[in-house]
PDB file of N, CA and C in Angstrom:
ATOM      1  N   MET A   1       0.838  -1.182   0.000  1.00 61.00           N
ATOM      2  CA  MET A   1       0.000   0.000   0.000  1.00 61.00           C
ATOM      3  C   MET A   1       0.876   1.235   0.000  1.00 61.00           C
ATOM      4  N   HIS A   2       0.459   2.210  -0.743  1.00 73.00           N
ATOM      5  CA  HIS A   2       1.194   3.462  -0.796  1.00 73.00           C
ATOM      6  C   HIS A   2       0.656   4.432   0.253  1.00 73.00           C
ATOM      7  N   LEU A   3       1.426   5.447   0.542  1.00 77.00           N
ATOM      8  CA  LEU A   3       1.118   6.395   1.608  1.00 77.00           C
ATOM      9  C   LEU A   3      -0.289   6.980   1.493  1.00 77.00           C
ATOM     10  N   PHE A   4      -0.642   7.497   0.327  1.00 80.00           N
ATOM     11  CA  PHE A   4      -1.948   8.141   0.195  1.00 80.00           C
ATOM     12  C   PHE A   4      -3.090   7.131   0.277  1.00 80.00           C
ATOM     13  N   GLU A   5      -2.864   5.881  -0.141  1.00 82.00           N
ATOM     14  CA  GLU A   5      -3.884   4.841   0.024  1.00 82.00           C
ATOM     15  C   GLU A   5      -4.111   4.564   1.504  1.00 82.00           C
ATOM     16  N   LYS A   6      -3.044   4.531   2.294  1.00 82.00           N
ATOM     17  CA  LYS A   6      -3.174   4.304   3.730  1.00 82.00           C
ATOM     18  C   LYS A   6      -3.928   5.446   4.399  1.00 82.00           C
ATOM     19  N   ILE A   7      -3.626   6.675   4.001  1.00 85.00           N
ATOM     20  CA  ILE A   7      -4.310   7.839   4.578  1.00 85.00           C
ATOM     21  C   ILE A   7      -5.795   7.800   4.228  1.00 85.00           C
ATOM     22  N   ALA A   8      -6.103   7.478   2.976  1.00 86.00           N
ATOM     23  CA  ALA A   8      -7.510   7.394   2.563  1.00 86.00           C
ATOM     24  C   ALA A   8      -8.233   6.288   3.319  1.00 86.00           C
ATOM     25  N   ALA A   9      -7.603   5.133   3.467  1.00 87.00           N
ATOM     26  CA  ALA A   9      -8.222   4.008   4.182  1.00 87.00           C
ATOM     27  C   ALA A   9      -8.458   4.352   5.642  1.00 87.00           C
ATOM     28  N   GLU A  10      -7.523   5.020   6.265  1.00 88.00           N
ATOM     29  CA  GLU A  10      -7.636   5.376   7.675  1.00 88.00           C
ATOM     30  C   GLU A  10      -8.782   6.360   7.911  1.00 88.00           C
ATOM     31  N   ASN A  11      -9.029   7.226   6.948  1.00 92.00           N
ATOM     32  CA  ASN A  11     -10.042   8.267   7.110  1.00 92.00           C
ATOM     33  C   ASN A  11     -11.411   7.893   6.547  1.00 92.00           C
ATOM     34  N   ALA A  12     -11.503   6.741   5.902  1.00 92.00           N
ATOM     35  CA  ALA A  12     -12.763   6.337   5.273  1.00 92.00           C
ATOM     36  C   ALA A  12     -13.567   5.416   6.181  1.00 92.00           C
ATOM     37  N   LYS A  13     -14.885   5.487   6.038  1.00 93.00           N
ATOM     38  CA  LYS A  13     -15.742   4.520   6.734  1.00 93.00           C
ATOM     39  C   LYS A  13     -15.602   3.152   6.075  1.00 93.00           C
ATOM     40  N   GLU A  14     -15.438   3.143   4.756  1.00 90.00           N
ATOM     41  CA  GLU A  14     -15.226   1.925   3.980  1.00 90.00           C
ATOM     42  C   GLU A  14     -14.084   2.177   3.022  1.00 90.00           C
ATOM     43  N   TYR A  15     -13.325   1.118   2.755  1.00 84.00           N
ATOM     44  CA  TYR A  15     -12.209   1.223   1.816  1.00 84.00           C
ATOM     45  C   TYR A  15     -12.245  -0.024   0.949  1.00 84.00           C
ATOM     46  N   VAL A  16     -12.315   0.148  -0.349  1.00 84.00           N
ATOM     47  CA  VAL A  16     -12.455  -0.969  -1.272  1.00 84.00           C
ATOM     48  C   VAL A  16     -11.192  -1.088  -2.111  1.00 84.00           C
ATOM     49  N   LEU A  17     -10.634  -2.292  -2.125  1.00 79.00           N
ATOM     50  CA  LEU A  17      -9.491  -2.586  -2.990  1.00 79.00           C
ATOM     51  C   LEU A  17     -10.004  -3.347  -4.206  1.00 79.00           C
ATOM     52  N   LEU A  18      -9.628  -2.902  -5.392  1.00 83.00           N
ATOM     53  CA  LEU A  18     -10.012  -3.589  -6.620  1.00 83.00           C
ATOM     54  C   LEU A  18      -8.843  -4.452  -7.069  1.00 83.00           C
ATOM     55  N   LEU A  19      -9.082  -5.744  -7.196  1.00 81.00           N
ATOM     56  CA  LEU A  19      -8.043  -6.652  -7.626  1.00 81.00           C
ATOM     57  C   LEU A  19      -8.683  -7.870  -8.259  1.00 81.00           C
ATOM     58  N   PRO A  20      -7.919  -8.595  -9.081  1.00 87.00           N
ATOM     59  CA  PRO A  20      -8.481  -9.816  -9.681  1.00 87.00           C
ATOM     60  C   PRO A  20      -8.874 -10.817  -8.594  1.00 87.00           C
ATOM     61  N   LYS A  21      -9.957 -11.539  -8.794  1.00 86.00           N
ATOM     62  CA  LYS A  21     -10.458 -12.461  -7.766  1.00 86.00           C
ATOM     63  C   LYS A  21      -9.441 -13.540  -7.424  1.00 86.00           C
ATOM     64  N   GLU A  22      -8.551 -13.878  -8.339  1.00 85.00           N
ATOM     65  CA  GLU A  22      -7.531 -14.886  -8.072  1.00 85.00           C
ATOM     66  C   GLU A  22      -6.567 -14.445  -6.970  1.00 85.00           C
ATOM     67  N   ARG A  23      -6.431 -13.147  -6.791  1.00 80.00           N
ATOM     68  CA  ARG A  23      -5.500 -12.623  -5.794  1.00 80.00           C
ATOM     69  C   ARG A  23      -6.140 -12.461  -4.416  1.00 80.00           C
ATOM     70  N   PHE A  24      -7.444 -12.573  -4.330  1.00 80.00           N
ATOM     71  CA  PHE A  24      -8.130 -12.420  -3.044  1.00 80.00           C
ATOM     72  C   PHE A  24      -7.991 -13.696  -2.228  1.00 80.00           C
ATOM     73  N   LYS A  25      -7.557 -13.563  -1.001  1.00 83.00           N
ATOM     74  CA  LYS A  25      -7.385 -14.705  -0.097  1.00 83.00           C
ATOM     75  C   LYS A  25      -8.000 -14.355   1.255  1.00 83.00           C
ATOM     76  N   GLU A  26      -8.483 -15.342   1.959  1.00 86.00           N
ATOM     77  CA  GLU A  26      -9.035 -15.133   3.295  1.00 86.00           C
ATOM     78  C   GLU A  26      -7.954 -14.697   4.278  1.00 86.00           C
ATOM     79  N   MET A  27      -6.729 -15.189   4.062  1.00 86.00           N
ATOM     80  CA  MET A  27      -5.626 -14.874   4.955  1.00 86.00           C
ATOM     81  C   MET A  27      -4.374 -14.631   4.109  1.00 86.00           C
ATOM     82  N   LEU A  28      -3.560 -13.661   4.536  1.00 79.00           N
ATOM     83  CA  LEU A  28      -2.325 -13.398   3.820  1.00 79.00           C
ATOM     84  C   LEU A  28      -1.382 -14.582   3.948  1.00 79.00           C
ATOM     85  N   ASN A  29      -0.648 -14.854   2.886  1.00 81.00           N
ATOM     86  CA  ASN A  29       0.341 -15.921   2.881  1.00 81.00           C
ATOM     87  C   ASN A  29       1.619 -15.386   3.530  1.00 81.00           C
ATOM     88  N   PRO A  30       2.060 -15.966   4.640  1.00 77.00           N
ATOM     89  CA  PRO A  30       3.252 -15.441   5.329  1.00 77.00           C
ATOM     90  C   PRO A  30       4.542 -15.603   4.537  1.00 77.00           C
ATOM     91  N   THR A  31       4.525 -16.407   3.467  1.00 81.00           N
ATOM     92  CA  THR A  31       5.746 -16.571   2.663  1.00 81.00           C
ATOM     93  C   THR A  31       5.860 -15.513   1.562  1.00 81.00           C
ATOM     94  N   VAL A  32       4.813 -14.725   1.370  1.00 79.00           N
ATOM     95  CA  VAL A  32       4.824 -13.669   0.356  1.00 79.00           C
ATOM     96  C   VAL A  32       5.121 -12.341   1.030  1.00 79.00           C
ATOM     97  N   SER A  33       6.121 -11.648   0.533  1.00 78.00           N
ATOM     98  CA  SER A  33       6.494 -10.355   1.121  1.00 78.00           C
ATOM     99  C   SER A  33       5.381  -9.337   0.959  1.00 78.00           C
ATOM    100  N   LEU A  34       5.196  -8.537   1.982  1.00 76.00           N
ATOM    101  CA  LEU A  34       4.218  -7.451   1.966  1.00 76.00           C
ATOM    102  C   LEU A  34       5.002  -6.145   1.929  1.00 76.00           C
ATOM    103  N   CYS A  35       4.860  -5.402   0.858  1.00 76.00           N
ATOM    104  CA  CYS A  35       5.594  -4.147   0.708  1.00 76.00           C
ATOM    105  C   CYS A  35       4.704  -2.977   1.110  1.00 76.00           C
ATOM    106  N   ILE A  36       5.231  -2.112   1.949  1.00 78.00           N
ATOM    107  CA  ILE A  36       4.507  -0.918   2.348  1.00 78.00           C
ATOM    108  C   ILE A  36       5.434   0.287   2.251  1.00 78.00           C
ATOM    109  N   GLU A  37       4.847   1.441   2.008  1.00 77.00           N
ATOM    110  CA  GLU A  37       5.604   2.692   1.911  1.00 77.00           C
ATOM    111  C   GLU A  37       5.610   3.353   3.282  1.00 77.00           C
ATOM    112  N   ILE A  38       6.774   3.728   3.761  1.00 80.00           N
ATOM    113  CA  ILE A  38       6.943   4.297   5.094  1.00 80.00           C
ATOM    114  C   ILE A  38       7.529   5.700   4.998  1.00 80.00           C
ATOM    115  N   ILE A  39       6.970   6.641   5.749  1.00 81.00           N
ATOM    116  CA  ILE A  39       7.540   7.988   5.831  1.00 81.00           C
ATOM    117  C   ILE A  39       8.864   7.878   6.592  1.00 81.00           C
ATOM    118  N   PRO A  40       9.955   8.451   6.078  1.00 81.00           N
ATOM    119  CA  PRO A  40      11.269   8.295   6.724  1.00 81.00           C
ATOM    120  C   PRO A  40      11.283   8.582   8.224  1.00 81.00           C
ATOM    121  N   ASN A  41      10.592   9.613   8.673  1.00 86.00           N
ATOM    122  CA  ASN A  41      10.605   9.960  10.094  1.00 86.00           C
ATOM    123  C   ASN A  41       9.940   8.904  10.974  1.00 86.00           C
ATOM    124  N   CYS A  42       9.154   8.008  10.389  1.00 86.00           N
ATOM    125  CA  CYS A  42       8.450   6.972  11.147  1.00 86.00           C
ATOM    126  C   CYS A  42       9.173   5.631  11.144  1.00 86.00           C
ATOM    127  N   LEU A  43      10.214   5.488  10.350  1.00 87.00           N
ATOM    128  CA  LEU A  43      10.846   4.190  10.160  1.00 87.00           C
ATOM    129  C   LEU A  43      11.341   3.558  11.455  1.00 87.00           C
ATOM    130  N   ASN A  44      12.129   4.262  12.230  1.00 90.00           N
ATOM    131  CA  ASN A  44      12.679   3.676  13.455  1.00 90.00           C
ATOM    132  C   ASN A  44      11.585   3.272  14.431  1.00 90.00           C
ATOM    133  N   ASN A  45      10.581   4.110  14.608  1.00 91.00           N
ATOM    134  CA  ASN A  45       9.479   3.798  15.507  1.00 91.00           C
ATOM    135  C   ASN A  45       8.707   2.577  15.016  1.00 91.00           C
ATOM    136  N   LEU A  46       8.440   2.516  13.734  1.00 88.00           N
ATOM    137  CA  LEU A  46       7.698   1.393  13.180  1.00 88.00           C
ATOM    138  C   LEU A  46       8.464   0.082  13.360  1.00 88.00           C
ATOM    139  N   MET A  47       9.751   0.091  13.130  1.00 89.00           N
ATOM    140  CA  MET A  47      10.552  -1.131  13.233  1.00 89.00           C
ATOM    141  C   MET A  47      10.521  -1.701  14.659  1.00 89.00           C
ATOM    142  N   THR A  48      10.373  -0.842  15.662  1.00 91.00           N
ATOM    143  CA  THR A  48      10.305  -1.333  17.045  1.00 91.00           C
ATOM    144  C   THR A  48       8.940  -1.941  17.373  1.00 91.00           C
ATOM    145  N   LYS A  49       7.924  -1.659  16.567  1.00 90.00           N
ATOM    146  CA  LYS A  49       6.561  -2.142  16.820  1.00 90.00           C
ATOM    147  C   LYS A  49       6.272  -3.498  16.167  1.00 90.00           C
ATOM    148  N   ILE A  50       7.143  -3.966  15.305  1.00 88.00           N
ATOM    149  CA  ILE A  50       6.902  -5.214  14.578  1.00 88.00           C
ATOM    150  C   ILE A  50       7.216  -6.395  15.496  1.00 88.00           C
ATOM    151  N   PRO A  51       6.259  -7.306  15.688  1.00 89.00           N
ATOM    152  CA  PRO A  51       6.501  -8.457  16.562  1.00 89.00           C
ATOM    153  C   PRO A  51       7.698  -9.284  16.090  1.00 89.00           C
ATOM    154  N   GLN A  52       8.381  -9.923  17.029  1.00 87.00           N
ATOM    155  CA  GLN A  52       9.603 -10.675  16.720  1.00 87.00           C
ATOM    156  C   GLN A  52       9.370 -11.842  15.777  1.00 87.00           C
ATOM    157  N   GLU A  53       8.152 -12.391  15.737  1.00 85.00           N
ATOM    158  CA  GLU A  53       7.921 -13.526  14.838  1.00 85.00           C
ATOM    159  C   GLU A  53       7.849 -13.127  13.371  1.00 85.00           C
ATOM    160  N   TYR A  54       7.871 -11.820  13.096  1.00 84.00           N
ATOM    161  CA  TYR A  54       7.877 -11.321  11.726  1.00 84.00           C
ATOM    162  C   TYR A  54       9.272 -10.841  11.339  1.00 84.00           C
ATOM    163  N   THR A  55       9.574 -10.916  10.064  1.00 83.00           N
ATOM    164  CA  THR A  55      10.834 -10.409   9.550  1.00 83.00           C
ATOM    165  C   THR A  55      10.543  -9.125   8.793  1.00 83.00           C
ATOM    166  N   ALA A  56      11.210  -8.060   9.171  1.00 86.00           N
ATOM    167  CA  ALA A  56      11.020  -6.773   8.489  1.00 86.00           C
ATOM    168  C   ALA A  56      12.375  -6.247   8.062  1.00 86.00           C
ATOM    169  N   LYS A  57      12.420  -5.722   6.851  1.00 83.00           N
ATOM    170  CA  LYS A  57      13.656  -5.110   6.388  1.00 83.00           C
ATOM    171  C   LYS A  57      13.327  -3.996   5.409  1.00 83.00           C
ATOM    172  N   VAL A  58      14.213  -3.030   5.353  1.00 82.00           N
ATOM    173  CA  VAL A  58      14.061  -1.922   4.426  1.00 82.00           C
ATOM    174  C   VAL A  58      14.739  -2.333   3.124  1.00 82.00           C
ATOM    175  N   ARG A  59      13.983  -2.255   2.040  1.00 76.00           N
ATOM    176  CA  ARG A  59      14.526  -2.634   0.736  1.00 76.00           C
ATOM    177  C   ARG A  59      15.552  -1.604   0.285  1.00 76.00           C
ATOM    178  N   LEU A  60      16.671  -2.079  -0.173  1.00 69.00           N
ATOM    179  CA  LEU A  60      17.710  -1.193  -0.673  1.00 69.00           C
ATOM    180  C   LEU A  60      17.516  -0.931  -2.155  1.00 69.00           C
ATOM    181  N   ASP A  61      17.894   0.258  -2.578  1.00 65.00           N
ATOM    182  CA  ASP A  61      17.879   0.614  -3.993  1.00 65.00           C
ATOM    183  C   ASP A  61      18.987  -0.176  -4.670  1.00 65.00           C
ATOM    184  N   GLN A  62      18.684  -0.800  -5.771  1.00 65.00           N
ATOM    185  CA  GLN A  62      19.671  -1.632  -6.455  1.00 65.00           C
ATOM    186  C   GLN A  62      20.663  -0.831  -7.291  1.00 65.00           C
ATOM    187  N   SER A  63      20.332   0.427  -7.614  1.00 56.00           N
ATOM    188  CA  SER A  63      21.208   1.201  -8.496  1.00 56.00           C
ATOM    189  C   SER A  63      22.294   1.953  -7.738  1.00 56.00           C
ATOM    190  N   VAL A  64      22.049   2.270  -6.478  1.00 52.00           N
ATOM    191  CA  VAL A  64      23.039   2.970  -5.658  1.00 52.00           C
ATOM    192  C   VAL A  64      23.032   2.377  -4.260  1.00 52.00           C
ATOM    193  N   ALA A  65      24.026   2.666  -3.477  1.00 53.00           N
ATOM    194  CA  ALA A  65      24.106   2.127  -2.117  1.00 53.00           C
ATOM    195  C   ALA A  65      23.256   2.968  -1.171  1.00 53.00           C
ATOM    196  N   SER A  66      21.940   2.851  -1.303  1.00 60.00           N
ATOM    197  CA  SER A  66      21.032   3.599  -0.436  1.00 60.00           C
ATOM    198  C   SER A  66      19.705   2.867  -0.351  1.00 60.00           C
ATOM    199  N   PHE A  67      18.788   3.374   0.452  1.00 65.00           N
ATOM    200  CA  PHE A  67      17.450   2.803   0.547  1.00 65.00           C
ATOM    201  C   PHE A  67      16.678   3.096  -0.732  1.00 65.00           C
ATOM    202  N   ALA A  68      15.732   2.220  -1.064  1.00 70.00           N
ATOM    203  CA  ALA A  68      14.826   2.481  -2.181  1.00 70.00           C
ATOM    204  C   ALA A  68      13.826   3.538  -1.729  1.00 70.00           C
ATOM    205  N   HIS A  69      13.519   4.489  -2.587  1.00 70.00           N
ATOM    206  CA  HIS A  69      12.603   5.569  -2.244  1.00 70.00           C
ATOM    207  C   HIS A  69      11.453   5.625  -3.248  1.00 70.00           C
ATOM    208  N   SER A  70      10.279   6.016  -2.754  1.00 74.00           N
ATOM    209  CA  SER A  70       9.137   6.240  -3.623  1.00 74.00           C
ATOM    210  C   SER A  70       9.303   7.613  -4.274  1.00 74.00           C
ATOM    211  N   PRO A  71       8.430   7.946  -5.239  1.00 71.00           N
ATOM    212  CA  PRO A  71       8.508   9.274  -5.853  1.00 71.00           C
ATOM    213  C   PRO A  71       8.365  10.424  -4.829  1.00 71.00           C
ATOM    214  N   LEU A  72       7.737  10.143  -3.678  1.00 72.00           N
ATOM    215  CA  LEU A  72       7.583  11.171  -2.648  1.00 72.00           C
ATOM    216  C   LEU A  72       8.781  11.222  -1.688  1.00 72.00           C
ATOM    217  N   GLY A  73       9.760  10.338  -1.909  1.00 71.00           N
ATOM    218  CA  GLY A  73      10.936  10.314  -1.046  1.00 71.00           C
ATOM    219  C   GLY A  73      10.781   9.424   0.165  1.00 71.00           C
ATOM    220  N   ASN A  74       9.706   8.630   0.223  1.00 72.00           N
ATOM    221  CA  ASN A  74       9.497   7.722   1.351  1.00 72.00           C
ATOM    222  C   ASN A  74      10.167   6.396   1.075  1.00 72.00           C
ATOM    223  N   PHE A  75      10.372   5.601   2.137  1.00 67.00           N
ATOM    224  CA  PHE A  75      10.974   4.276   1.989  1.00 67.00           C
ATOM    225  C   PHE A  75       9.930   3.288   1.535  1.00 67.00           C
TER     226      PHE A  75
END
């Protein structure tokens, strides 16, 4: 989910995701990575909130030795 999608979902009474029915599952598959966009100032705080049974990592940009950034400059 991208930043503005998260903001819209948080502020909406209902939030609808449109996707092919083949991709809809009752439960997320723990072997499939879940990518989310994080505001840089929230990264350290968010990483401390992730339960130990989950693996979280910041994706690195493959073209340079830095973090991957969205067009808005978020991770």
